[in-house]
């Protein structure tokens, strides 16, 4: 079973129907994946997800209004985090770990603080703290203006030959699934999510209160040259979080975790297995 | 065979007799250990060294004037690096990886730049770049004034209970060997090495030319609260080095690699095995 072949399942919570996919063993603490701006389950790198699922249960899902999940995408990180929590509780889970990428890494910070009993360990990749530095709209606009075969090539990878090569390999992996593939997100999603991200970064967080309230072990992973959320964000998040490890990869952009999938999975395992 | 039980061997190069210990398998690229300020082979954490030696040849040695190596400890990083190279060449090695801690991490930077054919991968732990920020003398003086059972408790670990506990475990491991133990370094060593470290940091390196000249993959590991070489050094070294990964550990000081020995070894393996 792999991300590309797993059947999409559905869970009803109240009037919302969540689409999700379960991978890996049935025992062990599940790792819940929290996706990036406009991303669906099929935007994850199958190599990362499938490798993680070799040694632990992994659950990808679409939050409200994404893919074939119903509901309307909210325009705050806090509401998205609350929706993610209702999905997790709806599955009957009482202990999970989180891997949040970009926007998902912001949800992970909120969830870790609000639900210390539910959330064990937290991996925050390519994110920014509350009040952090973001260049979302400029970077997205610039990436779309390039006419690249896939907008993630300029958006997630550096201009170097090695990074672009890794980017093309990632795109090939992430577009392999055709059957039962999640529909792409439209403007309703991107507008609400952009508002959420910009609002998260615009609101200063006095003394990094959110990060300082994270009691769980955290792994912060970032690219050296992330144009959307500059890598100094990761260093600052690390400094403010009690029990965080910081890992930054070379010659990499926002999609650093997909540029070095084997390395990233090894680092996740070292962190989660400890 | 372990660091604590391995017989000390000797190698003559010119008029110098180098003391060294070989651990691990005989095939594979040897990892050469470059030691910290005043440290001998017996100052390494046996857990780190023995675990590394499970999967690769590891060679610890004493540079000039340290332990039972002859010669006089020089007072520049560059000369120490040249001496280390003569030891490695004397062993007949043509390809090695380096793990340099603190002062050893400075030697590793020089060796990587000067000998791209000899040096494969470089692990730089708890170091500073040329022109970096150091507080060696204040920190060492302060640590000795505390009257701790081992000066490395205040010097290498934070004041937190968890870090001090890890520190005591490290000291127990690092003092286990009694037979054939290296004699401690005296004033001749500490004075020359202090001069070398202070000189290295005092000399500004325009545009980080040394780091920019490192072409090898590098892993930079640091503690969150290193008082001797503040952790921003590690971030700055990472930014200036072409192919560097940065890893920083939480609630840890100069001896971060000995505070989290299993984690550090896992990260070294992920890096070296790639």
CSV table of C-alpha atoms in Angstrom, one decimal, chain A residues 224-225 231-232 235 238-239 242-251 263 266-267 270 274, chain B residues 224-225 231-232 235 238-239 242-251 263 266-267 270 274:
chain,number,residue,atom,x,y,z
A,224,UNK,CA,18.8,27.1,3.4
A,225,UNK,CA,17.2,29.4,0.8
A,231,UNK,CA,15.4,30.2,6.9
A,232,UNK,CA,16.1,32.6,9.8
A,235,UNK,CA,16.5,29.5,13.6
A,238,UNK,CA,14.3,26.8,17.3
A,239,UNK,CA,15.6,29.4,19.8
A,242,UNK,CA,11.9,24.6,24.7
A,243,UNK,CA,12.8,21.1,23.3
A,244,UNK,CA,13.4,21.7,19.6
A,245,UNK,CA,16.1,20.3,17.3
A,246,UNK,CA,16.9,22.4,14.3
A,247,UNK,CA,18.0,20.9,11.0
A,248,UNK,CA,18.6,23.0,7.9
A,249,UNK,CA,19.6,21.5,4.5
A,250,UNK,CA,21.9,23.1,1.9
A,251,UNK,CA,21.0,24.6,-1.5
A,263,UNK,CA,17.7,12.3,4.4
A,266,UNK,CA,16.1,9.4,8.3
A,267,UNK,CA,16.0,12.5,10.4
A,270,UNK,CA,15.8,9.4,14.5
A,274,UNK,CA,14.0,8.2,20.2
B,224,UNK,CA,21.6,25.6,21.6
B,225,UNK,CA,23.4,27.4,24.5
B,231,UNK,CA,25.3,28.9,18.5
B,232,UNK,CA,24.9,31.7,16.1
B,235,UNK,CA,24.2,29.2,11.8
B,238,UNK,CA,26.1,26.9,7.8
B,239,UNK,CA,25.1,29.9,5.7
B,242,UNK,CA,28.3,25.4,0.1
B,243,UNK,CA,27.1,21.9,1.0
B,244,UNK,CA,26.5,22.1,4.8
B,245,UNK,CA,23.7,20.7,6.8
B,246,UNK,CA,23.1,22.4,10.2
B,247,UNK,CA,21.8,20.5,13.2
B,248,UNK,CA,21.4,22.2,16.6
B,249,UNK,CA,20.3,20.4,19.8
B,250,UNK,CA,18.1,21.8,22.5
B,251,UNK,CA,19.1,22.7,26.1
B,263,UNK,CA,21.1,11.1,18.5
B,266,UNK,CA,22.5,8.6,14.2
B,267,UNK,CA,22.9,12.0,12.6
B,270,UNK,CA,22.8,9.5,8.1
B,274,UNK,CA,24.5,9.0,2.2
